[in-house]
Short mmCIF file of C-alpha atoms in Angstrom, two decimals:
data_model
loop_
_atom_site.label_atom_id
_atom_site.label_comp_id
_atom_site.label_asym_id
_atom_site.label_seq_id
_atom_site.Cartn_x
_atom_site.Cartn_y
_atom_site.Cartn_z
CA UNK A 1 221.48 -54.98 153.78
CA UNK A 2 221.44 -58.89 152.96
CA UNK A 3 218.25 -59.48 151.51
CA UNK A 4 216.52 -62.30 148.91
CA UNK A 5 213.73 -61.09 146.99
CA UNK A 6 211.85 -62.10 143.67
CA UNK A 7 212.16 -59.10 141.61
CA UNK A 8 209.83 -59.99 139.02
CA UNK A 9 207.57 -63.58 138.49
CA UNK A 10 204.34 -63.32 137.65
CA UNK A 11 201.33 -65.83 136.16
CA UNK A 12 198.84 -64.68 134.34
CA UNK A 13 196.16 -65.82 131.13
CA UNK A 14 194.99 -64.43 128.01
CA UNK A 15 192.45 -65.52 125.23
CA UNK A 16 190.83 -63.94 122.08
CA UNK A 17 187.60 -64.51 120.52
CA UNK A 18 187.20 -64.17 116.56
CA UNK A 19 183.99 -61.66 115.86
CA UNK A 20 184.40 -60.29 112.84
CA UNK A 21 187.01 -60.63 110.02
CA UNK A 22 190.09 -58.69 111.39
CA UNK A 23 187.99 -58.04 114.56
CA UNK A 24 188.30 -60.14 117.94
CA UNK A 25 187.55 -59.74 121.48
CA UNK A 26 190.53 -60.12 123.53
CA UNK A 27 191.57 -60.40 127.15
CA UNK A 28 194.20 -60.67 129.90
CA UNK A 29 194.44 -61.72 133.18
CA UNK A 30 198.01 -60.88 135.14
CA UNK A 31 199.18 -61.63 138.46
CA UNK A 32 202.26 -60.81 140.37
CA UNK A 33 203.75 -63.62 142.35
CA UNK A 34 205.79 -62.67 145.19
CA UNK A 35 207.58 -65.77 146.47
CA UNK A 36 209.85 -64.70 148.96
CA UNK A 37 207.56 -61.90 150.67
CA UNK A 38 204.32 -61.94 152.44
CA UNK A 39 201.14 -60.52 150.37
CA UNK A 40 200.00 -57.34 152.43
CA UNK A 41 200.63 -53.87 152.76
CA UNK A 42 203.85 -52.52 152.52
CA UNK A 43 206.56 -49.61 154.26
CA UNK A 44 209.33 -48.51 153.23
CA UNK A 45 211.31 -45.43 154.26
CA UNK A 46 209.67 -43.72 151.53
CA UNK A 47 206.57 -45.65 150.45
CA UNK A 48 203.78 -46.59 152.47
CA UNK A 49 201.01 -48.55 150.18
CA UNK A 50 197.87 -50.15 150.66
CA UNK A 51 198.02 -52.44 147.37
CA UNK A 52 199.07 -55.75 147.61
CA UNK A 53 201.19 -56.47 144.66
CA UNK A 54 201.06 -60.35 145.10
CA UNK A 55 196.91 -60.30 144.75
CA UNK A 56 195.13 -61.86 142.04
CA UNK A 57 195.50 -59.64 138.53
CA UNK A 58 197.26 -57.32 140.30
CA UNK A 59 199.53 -56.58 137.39
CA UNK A 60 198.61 -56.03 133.42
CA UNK A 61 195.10 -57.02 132.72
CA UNK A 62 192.50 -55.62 130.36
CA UNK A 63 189.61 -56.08 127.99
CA UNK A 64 189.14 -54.92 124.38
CA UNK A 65 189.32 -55.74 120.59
CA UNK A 66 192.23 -56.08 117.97
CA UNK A 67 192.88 -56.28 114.34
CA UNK A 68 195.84 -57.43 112.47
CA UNK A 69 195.41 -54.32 110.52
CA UNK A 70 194.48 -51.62 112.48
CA UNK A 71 195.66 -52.30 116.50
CA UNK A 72 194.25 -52.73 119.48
CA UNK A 73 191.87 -50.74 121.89
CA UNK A 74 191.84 -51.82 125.33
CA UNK A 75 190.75 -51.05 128.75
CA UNK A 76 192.17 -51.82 132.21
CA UNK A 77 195.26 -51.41 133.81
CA UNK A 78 198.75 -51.40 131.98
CA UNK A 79 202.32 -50.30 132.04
CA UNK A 80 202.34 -46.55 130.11
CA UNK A 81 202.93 -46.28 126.65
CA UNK A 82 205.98 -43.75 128.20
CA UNK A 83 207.18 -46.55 130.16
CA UNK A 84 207.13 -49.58 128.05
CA UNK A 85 208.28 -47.26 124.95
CA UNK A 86 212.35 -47.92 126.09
CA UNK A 87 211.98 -51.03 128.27
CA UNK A 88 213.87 -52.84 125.81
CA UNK A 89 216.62 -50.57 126.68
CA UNK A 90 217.05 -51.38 130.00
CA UNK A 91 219.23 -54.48 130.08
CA UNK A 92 219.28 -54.49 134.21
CA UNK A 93 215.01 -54.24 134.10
CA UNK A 94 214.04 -55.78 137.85
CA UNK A 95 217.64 -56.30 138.63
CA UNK A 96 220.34 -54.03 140.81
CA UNK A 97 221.06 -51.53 138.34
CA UNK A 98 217.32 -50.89 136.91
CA UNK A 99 217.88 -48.05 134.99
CA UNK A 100 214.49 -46.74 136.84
CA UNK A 101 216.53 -45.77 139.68
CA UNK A 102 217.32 -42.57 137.85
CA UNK A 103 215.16 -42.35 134.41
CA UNK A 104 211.85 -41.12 135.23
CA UNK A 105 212.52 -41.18 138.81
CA UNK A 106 212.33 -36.97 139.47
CA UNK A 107 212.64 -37.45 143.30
CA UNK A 108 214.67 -40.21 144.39
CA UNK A 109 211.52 -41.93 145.92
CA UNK A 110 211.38 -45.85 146.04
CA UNK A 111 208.40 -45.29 143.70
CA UNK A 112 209.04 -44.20 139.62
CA UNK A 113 206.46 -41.38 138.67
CA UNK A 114 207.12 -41.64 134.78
CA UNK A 115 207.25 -45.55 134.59
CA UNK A 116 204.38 -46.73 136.11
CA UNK A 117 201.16 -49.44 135.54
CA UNK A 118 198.05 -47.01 135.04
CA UNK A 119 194.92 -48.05 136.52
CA UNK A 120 191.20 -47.67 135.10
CA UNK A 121 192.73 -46.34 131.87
CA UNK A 122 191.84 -46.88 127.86
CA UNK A 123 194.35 -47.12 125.34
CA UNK A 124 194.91 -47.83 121.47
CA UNK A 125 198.17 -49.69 120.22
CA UNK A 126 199.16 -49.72 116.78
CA UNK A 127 200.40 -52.48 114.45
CA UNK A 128 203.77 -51.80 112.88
CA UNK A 129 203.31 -49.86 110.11
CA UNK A 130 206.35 -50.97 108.22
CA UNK A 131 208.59 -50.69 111.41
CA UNK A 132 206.50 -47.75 112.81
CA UNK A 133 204.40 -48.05 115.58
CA UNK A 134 202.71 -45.99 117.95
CA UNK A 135 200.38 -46.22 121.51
CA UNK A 136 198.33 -43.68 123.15
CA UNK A 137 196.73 -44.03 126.70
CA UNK A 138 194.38 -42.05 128.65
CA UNK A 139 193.82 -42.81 132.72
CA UNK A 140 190.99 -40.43 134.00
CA UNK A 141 192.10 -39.60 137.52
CA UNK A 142 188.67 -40.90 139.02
CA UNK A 143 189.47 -38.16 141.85
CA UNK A 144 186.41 -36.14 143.03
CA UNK A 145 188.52 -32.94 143.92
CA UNK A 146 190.54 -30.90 141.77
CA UNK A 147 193.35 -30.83 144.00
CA UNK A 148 193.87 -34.35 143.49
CA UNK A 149 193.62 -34.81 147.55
CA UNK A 150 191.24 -37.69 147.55
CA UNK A 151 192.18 -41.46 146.94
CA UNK A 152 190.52 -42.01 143.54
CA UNK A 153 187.40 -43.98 143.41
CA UNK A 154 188.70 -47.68 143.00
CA UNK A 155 191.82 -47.96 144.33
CA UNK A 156 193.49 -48.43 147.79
CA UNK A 157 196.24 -46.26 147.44
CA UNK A 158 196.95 -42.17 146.04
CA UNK A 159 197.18 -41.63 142.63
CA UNK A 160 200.91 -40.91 143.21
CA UNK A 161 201.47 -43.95 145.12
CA UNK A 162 201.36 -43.58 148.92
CA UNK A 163 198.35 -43.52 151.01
CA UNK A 164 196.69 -40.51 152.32
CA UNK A 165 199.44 -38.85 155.03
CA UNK A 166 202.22 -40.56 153.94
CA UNK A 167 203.81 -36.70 153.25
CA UNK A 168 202.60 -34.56 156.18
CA UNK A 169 199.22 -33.68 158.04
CA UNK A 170 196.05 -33.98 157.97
CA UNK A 171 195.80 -36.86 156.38
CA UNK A 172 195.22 -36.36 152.63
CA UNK A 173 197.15 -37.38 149.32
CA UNK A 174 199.10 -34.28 149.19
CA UNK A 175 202.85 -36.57 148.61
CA UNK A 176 202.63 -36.56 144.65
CA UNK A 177 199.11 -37.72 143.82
CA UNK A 178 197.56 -37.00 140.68
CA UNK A 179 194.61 -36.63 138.55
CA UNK A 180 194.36 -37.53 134.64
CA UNK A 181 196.94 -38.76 133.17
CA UNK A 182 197.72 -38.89 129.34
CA UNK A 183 200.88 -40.94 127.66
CA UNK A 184 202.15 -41.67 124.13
CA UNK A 185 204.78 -43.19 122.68
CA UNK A 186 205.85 -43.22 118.72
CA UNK A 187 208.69 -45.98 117.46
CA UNK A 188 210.86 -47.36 114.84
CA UNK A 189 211.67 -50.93 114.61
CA UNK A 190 213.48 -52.74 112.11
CA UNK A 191 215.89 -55.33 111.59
CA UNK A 192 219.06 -53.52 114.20
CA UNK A 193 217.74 -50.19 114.25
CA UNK A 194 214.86 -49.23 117.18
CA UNK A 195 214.46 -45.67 117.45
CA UNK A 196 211.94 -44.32 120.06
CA UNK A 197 210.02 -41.29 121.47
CA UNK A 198 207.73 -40.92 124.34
CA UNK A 199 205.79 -38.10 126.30
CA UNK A 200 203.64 -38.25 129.13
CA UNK A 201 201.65 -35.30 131.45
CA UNK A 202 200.24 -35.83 135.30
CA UNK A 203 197.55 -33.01 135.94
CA UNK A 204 197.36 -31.30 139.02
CA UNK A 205 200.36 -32.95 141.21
CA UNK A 206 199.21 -32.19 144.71
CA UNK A 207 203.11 -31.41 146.74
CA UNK A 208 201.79 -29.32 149.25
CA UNK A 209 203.50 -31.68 151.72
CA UNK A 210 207.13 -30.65 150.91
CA UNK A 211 206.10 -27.22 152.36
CA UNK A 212 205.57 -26.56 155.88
CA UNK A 213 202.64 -24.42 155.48
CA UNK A 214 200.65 -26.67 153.23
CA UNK A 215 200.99 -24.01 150.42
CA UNK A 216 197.98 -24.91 147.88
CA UNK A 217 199.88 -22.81 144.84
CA UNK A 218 202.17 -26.59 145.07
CA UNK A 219 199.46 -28.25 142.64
CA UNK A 220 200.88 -28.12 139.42
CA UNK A 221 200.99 -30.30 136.07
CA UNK A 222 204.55 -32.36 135.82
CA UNK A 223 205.25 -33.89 132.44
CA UNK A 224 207.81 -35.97 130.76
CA UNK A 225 209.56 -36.45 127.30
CA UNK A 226 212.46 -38.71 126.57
CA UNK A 227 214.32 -39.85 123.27
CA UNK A 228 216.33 -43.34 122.80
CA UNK A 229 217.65 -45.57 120.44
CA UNK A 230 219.47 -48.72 119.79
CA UNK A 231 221.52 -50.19 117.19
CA UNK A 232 222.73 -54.19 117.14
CA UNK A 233 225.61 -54.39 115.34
CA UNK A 234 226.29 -58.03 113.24
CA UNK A 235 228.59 -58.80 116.13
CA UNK A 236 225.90 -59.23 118.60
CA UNK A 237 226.85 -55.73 120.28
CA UNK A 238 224.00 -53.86 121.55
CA UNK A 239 223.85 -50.08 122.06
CA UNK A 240 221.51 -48.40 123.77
CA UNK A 241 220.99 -44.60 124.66
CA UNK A 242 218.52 -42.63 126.00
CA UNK A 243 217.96 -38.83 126.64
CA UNK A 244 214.79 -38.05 128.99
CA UNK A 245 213.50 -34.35 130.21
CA UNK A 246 211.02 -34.04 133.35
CA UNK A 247 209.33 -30.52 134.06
CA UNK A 248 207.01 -29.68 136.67
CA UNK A 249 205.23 -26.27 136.16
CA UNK A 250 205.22 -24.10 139.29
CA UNK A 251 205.63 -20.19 139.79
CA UNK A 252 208.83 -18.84 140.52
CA UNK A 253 208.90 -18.34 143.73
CA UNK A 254 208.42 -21.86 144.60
CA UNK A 255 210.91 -23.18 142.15
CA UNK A 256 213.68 -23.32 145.28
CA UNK A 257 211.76 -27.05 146.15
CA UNK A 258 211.11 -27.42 142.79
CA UNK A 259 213.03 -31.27 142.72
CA UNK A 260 211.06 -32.79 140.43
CA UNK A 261 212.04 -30.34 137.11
CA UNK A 262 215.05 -32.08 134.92
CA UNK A 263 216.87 -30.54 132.29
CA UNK A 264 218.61 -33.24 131.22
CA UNK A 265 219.19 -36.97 132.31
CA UNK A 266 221.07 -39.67 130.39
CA UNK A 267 221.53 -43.42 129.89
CA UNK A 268 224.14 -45.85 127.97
CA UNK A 269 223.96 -49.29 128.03
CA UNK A 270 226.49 -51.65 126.07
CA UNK A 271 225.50 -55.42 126.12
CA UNK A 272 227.72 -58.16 123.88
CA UNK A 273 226.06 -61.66 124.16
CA UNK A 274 228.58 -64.30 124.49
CA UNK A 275 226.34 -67.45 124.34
CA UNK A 276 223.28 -68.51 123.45
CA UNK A 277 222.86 -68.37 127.14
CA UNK A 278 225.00 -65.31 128.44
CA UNK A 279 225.48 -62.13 128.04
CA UNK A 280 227.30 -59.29 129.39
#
């Protein structure tokens, strides 16, 4: 399929505001900017979505206060502390070759459920400790029934990222929506070395669409854990590798459409910059 597309742009602000000694108010503001498409609703085979990723502050944008000394604590909407915890691993990020088309992607759908931009969620963010760092994030799933049916209050779209009926009828968020969601990340940075580990748990996953008779027993937990790390050596060579997990908790007789549990998948990148402009 021929296509042009702008993978990534976006425009956005950001200010902070001195209260205290080590204590400000800070803020951002983050928009994507889709030049080549038209802002609306989108289809795809897979994804049908109400949320118009052009809008204003559509992407990364929060409220809260940071210290040089102790972190940050914010509130808003932000990439996970899973997701962002190995983006510097992924040397084809918004490119052909996104390593997202297979690490925490459990179901081949054009939508990633470990690597996605939480709404209406607090988090803390370390400083770096003397190269260690850590982030923790918490995204109540502002969803009125347990069974995570209901588009949460707030948003246009299921928690899992299709609107209601995009998996089978009636009509309810029953194609991998979700209610609370928890994520955190711990890291080691310093001078070639970054070492990394993340985790993050979805509660109550509402599948009942990928069975014919609506089963309710297909609303279970799925969680994530992955591993990576990357050395540059002095020749500019960059390794990268990454190890991730992906378990969703079901009983055993429904484990035969049980797509989404991963024992093991894996990820090597090798980059050598040639310029101060190129790399390969």
């Amino acid at each position: 399929q021929p296509a042009i597309g702008a993978n990534l742009s976006y425009l956005g602000l950001r200010g902070k505001q001195p209260l205290l000694t080590n204590f400000d108010f800070v803020w951002q503001l983050e928009a994507g900017i889709d030049i080549s498409a038209t802002p609306g609703t989108k289809n795809t085979t897979s994804n049908t979505s109400d949320a118009v990723n052009g809008a204003v502050f559509s992407r990364n944008s929060f409220l809260g206060f940071s210290g040089t000394s102790w972190g940050s604590l914010l509130i808003g909407k932000a990439e996970t502390p899973y997701k962002t915890s190995t983006d510097r691993l992924n040397p084809f990020s918004a490119m052909l070759g996104d390593y997202r088309v297979i690490m925490g992607n459990t179901g081949g759908d054009n939508r990633v459920e470990f690597g996605l931009r939480a709404p209406h969620a607090i988090w803390y963010e370390s400083p770096s400790w003397s190269g260690v760092s850590l982030k923790a994030m918490y995204a109540p799933g502002q969803n009125r029934d347990d069974t995570s049916s209901i588009v949460p209050s707030g948003e246009p779209d299921c928690s899992g990222g299709n609107v209601p009926g995009s998996g089978a009828l009636p009509p309810t968020c029953n194609d991998g929506s979700f209610g609370d969601l928890f994520s955190a990340s711990l890291a080691y940075g310093k001078g070639p070395v970054y070492v990394t580990a993340a985790w993050e748990l979805h509660k109550n996953v509402n599948r009942t669409s990928d069975l014919p008779n609506l089963d309710p027993r297909d609303i279970a937990d799925e969680s994530a854990y992955k591993i990576g790390a990357q050395y540059t050596f002095p020749t500019k060579t960059t390794v990268s590798v990454l190890w991730e997990r992906t378990k969703r908790d079901l009983p055993s007789d429904l484990d035969f459409q049980n797509e989404r549990t991963r024992d093991n998948a894996t990820w090597l990148a090798v980059t050598q910059v040639t310029s101060p402009h190129d790399n390969v």
